[in-house]
Amino acid sequence: MPRYLSIVRVDETTAPPEGPSPELMERMGELIEEITKAGVMLDTAGLTPQGEGKRVRWEGGQVTVTDGPFAESKEVIGGYAITQCKDMDEAVEWTKRFVKVHEEYWTVTCEVREIAEA
């Protein structure tokens, strides 16, 4: 069965500064438990704030490293999930359920892509 990577992007302008609510975390935990029991979830995690990250860029034969936060970013990658689904439609259905656990004031975008197998 194919594997899929869901890249979770969060609009920091709509995310609460204190982070996810306890209710959101509870709903998220329940959904992750359901996806895991269904044999779909392979790995998932949230990421630390972009201010704690670094960007490594290769351009023109030179490597540069930039410390976060990255001023030009409105949306940041907030986490990821790796699932194993029968097809893209199933991966998208699970992802739709994931975005719906967030309160209405959040703006969350997930990019779902099949992992290319060697």
C-alpha positions as a Markdown table, in Angstrom:
| # | Residue | x | y | z |
|---|---|---|---|---|
| 1 | Met | 0.0 | 0.0 | 0.0 |
| 2 | Pro | 1.3 | 3.5 | -0.8 |
| 3 | Arg | 2.4 | 5.8 | 1.9 |
| 4 | Tyr | 1.5 | 9.5 | 2.1 |
| 5 | Leu | 3.0 | 12.5 | 3.8 |
| 6 | Ser | 0.7 | 15.2 | 5.0 |
| 7 | Ile | 2.5 | 18.5 | 5.6 |
| 8 | Val | 0.6 | 20.6 | 8.1 |
| 9 | Arg | 0.8 | 24.3 | 7.5 |
| 10 | Val | -0.5 | 26.7 | 10.1 |
| 11 | Asp | -1.3 | 30.4 | 9.6 |
| 12 | Glu | 0.4 | 32.0 | 12.6 |
| 13 | Thr | -1.9 | 35.0 | 12.5 |
| 14 | Thr | -4.9 | 32.9 | 13.4 |
| 15 | Ala | -3.3 | 30.5 | 15.8 |
| 16 | Pro | -3.6 | 31.5 | 19.5 |
| 17 | Pro | -0.3 | 32.6 | 21.0 |
| 18 | Glu | -0.8 | 30.1 | 23.9 |
| 19 | Gly | -1.0 | 27.2 | 21.4 |
| 20 | Pro | -3.7 | 24.6 | 21.0 |
| 21 | Ser | -6.5 | 24.5 | 23.5 |
| 22 | Pro | -6.8 | 21.4 | 25.8 |
| 23 | Glu | -10.0 | 20.5 | 24.0 |
| 24 | Leu | -8.2 | 20.6 | 20.6 |
| 25 | Met | -5.5 | 18.4 | 22.0 |
| 26 | Glu | -8.1 | 15.9 | 23.4 |
| 27 | Arg | -9.9 | 15.7 | 20.0 |
| 28 | Met | -6.5 | 15.4 | 18.2 |
| 29 | Gly | -5.5 | 12.5 | 20.6 |
| 30 | Glu | -8.8 | 10.7 | 19.9 |
| 31 | Leu | -8.4 | 11.0 | 16.2 |
| 32 | Ile | -4.8 | 9.9 | 16.2 |
| 33 | Glu | -5.8 | 6.9 | 18.3 |
| 34 | Glu | -8.5 | 6.0 | 15.8 |
| 35 | Ile | -6.2 | 6.4 | 12.8 |
| 36 | Thr | -3.5 | 4.3 | 14.5 |
| 37 | Lys | -6.0 | 1.5 | 15.4 |
| 38 | Ala | -7.2 | 1.5 | 11.8 |
| 39 | Gly | -3.6 | 0.7 | 10.8 |
| 40 | Val | -3.2 | 3.9 | 8.8 |
| 41 | Met | -1.0 | 6.1 | 10.9 |
| 42 | Leu | 2.7 | 5.3 | 10.6 |
| 43 | Asp | 4.2 | 8.5 | 12.3 |
| 44 | Thr | 3.0 | 12.0 | 13.3 |
| 45 | Ala | 4.4 | 14.9 | 15.3 |
| 46 | Gly | 4.2 | 18.6 | 15.8 |
| 47 | Leu | 7.2 | 20.8 | 15.3 |
| 48 | Thr | 8.8 | 23.4 | 17.5 |
| 49 | Pro | 8.2 | 27.0 | 16.6 |
| 50 | Gln | 9.9 | 28.3 | 13.4 |
| 51 | Gly | 11.9 | 30.7 | 15.6 |
| 52 | Glu | 13.8 | 27.7 | 16.9 |
| 53 | Gly | 14.6 | 26.4 | 13.4 |
| 54 | Lys | 17.2 | 27.1 | 10.7 |
| 55 | Arg | 17.0 | 27.1 | 6.9 |
| 56 | Val | 19.9 | 25.6 | 5.0 |
| 57 | Arg | 20.0 | 26.8 | 1.4 |
| 58 | Trp | 22.1 | 25.8 | -1.6 |
| 59 | Glu | 22.3 | 28.4 | -4.3 |
| 60 | Gly | 25.0 | 29.4 | -6.8 |
| 61 | Gly | 27.5 | 26.9 | -5.4 |
| 62 | Gln | 27.2 | 28.3 | -1.9 |
| 63 | Val | 25.5 | 27.1 | 1.3 |
| 64 | Thr | 23.9 | 29.6 | 3.6 |
| 65 | Val | 22.3 | 29.0 | 7.0 |
| 66 | Thr | 19.6 | 31.4 | 8.3 |
| 67 | Asp | 18.2 | 31.4 | 11.8 |
| 68 | Gly | 14.5 | 31.5 | 12.4 |
| 69 | Pro | 12.1 | 33.1 | 12.6 |
| 70 | Phe | 11.7 | 33.7 | 8.9 |
| 71 | Ala | 10.0 | 37.1 | 8.4 |
| 72 | Glu | 8.6 | 36.3 | 5.0 |
| 73 | Ser | 6.6 | 33.4 | 6.3 |
| 74 | Lys | 2.9 | 33.8 | 7.2 |
| 75 | Glu | 2.2 | 30.1 | 7.1 |
| 76 | Val | 4.6 | 27.8 | 8.9 |
| 77 | Ile | 5.0 | 24.0 | 8.9 |
| 78 | Gly | 3.5 | 23.0 | 12.2 |
| 79 | Gly | 3.7 | 19.3 | 11.9 |
| 80 | Tyr | 3.4 | 16.2 | 9.7 |
| 81 | Ala | 1.8 | 12.8 | 9.4 |
| 82 | Ile | 2.9 | 9.8 | 7.5 |
| 83 | Thr | 0.0 | 7.4 | 6.7 |
| 84 | Gln | -0.4 | 4.2 | 4.7 |
| 85 | Cys | -3.6 | 4.2 | 2.7 |
| 86 | Lys | -5.1 | 2.3 | -0.1 |
| 87 | Asp | -5.1 | 5.4 | -2.3 |
| 88 | Met | -5.0 | 9.3 | -2.3 |
| 89 | Asp | -8.7 | 9.5 | -1.7 |
| 90 | Glu | -8.4 | 7.7 | 1.6 |
| 91 | Ala | -5.4 | 9.8 | 2.6 |
| 92 | Val | -7.4 | 13.0 | 1.9 |
| 93 | Glu | -10.4 | 11.7 | 3.9 |
| 94 | Trp | -8.3 | 11.2 | 7.0 |
| 95 | Thr | -6.6 | 14.6 | 6.4 |
| 96 | Lys | -10.0 | 16.3 | 6.2 |
| 97 | Arg | -10.9 | 14.8 | 9.6 |
| 98 | Phe | -7.7 | 16.1 | 11.0 |
| 99 | Val | -8.3 | 19.7 | 9.9 |
| 100 | Lys | -11.8 | 19.6 | 11.2 |
| 101 | Val | -10.7 | 18.9 | 14.9 |
| 102 | His | -9.4 | 22.5 | 15.0 |
| 103 | Glu | -11.6 | 25.4 | 16.2 |
| 104 | Glu | -13.0 | 27.7 | 13.6 |
| 105 | Tyr | -10.5 | 30.5 | 14.2 |
| 106 | Trp | -7.6 | 28.3 | 13.1 |
| 107 | Thr | -6.4 | 28.4 | 9.5 |
| 108 | Val | -4.7 | 25.0 | 8.7 |
| 109 | Thr | -3.7 | 23.7 | 5.3 |
| 110 | Cys | -2.4 | 20.2 | 4.7 |
| 111 | Glu | -0.5 | 19.3 | 1.6 |
| 112 | Val | -1.0 | 15.5 | 1.0 |
| 113 | Arg | 1.6 | 13.9 | -1.2 |
| 114 | Glu | 2.4 | 10.2 | -2.0 |
| 115 | Ile | 5.9 | 9.2 | -0.9 |
| 116 | Ala | 7.8 | 8.0 | -3.9 |
| 117 | Glu | 9.1 | 4.5 | -3.3 |
| 118 | Ala | 12.5 | 3.5 | -4.6 |
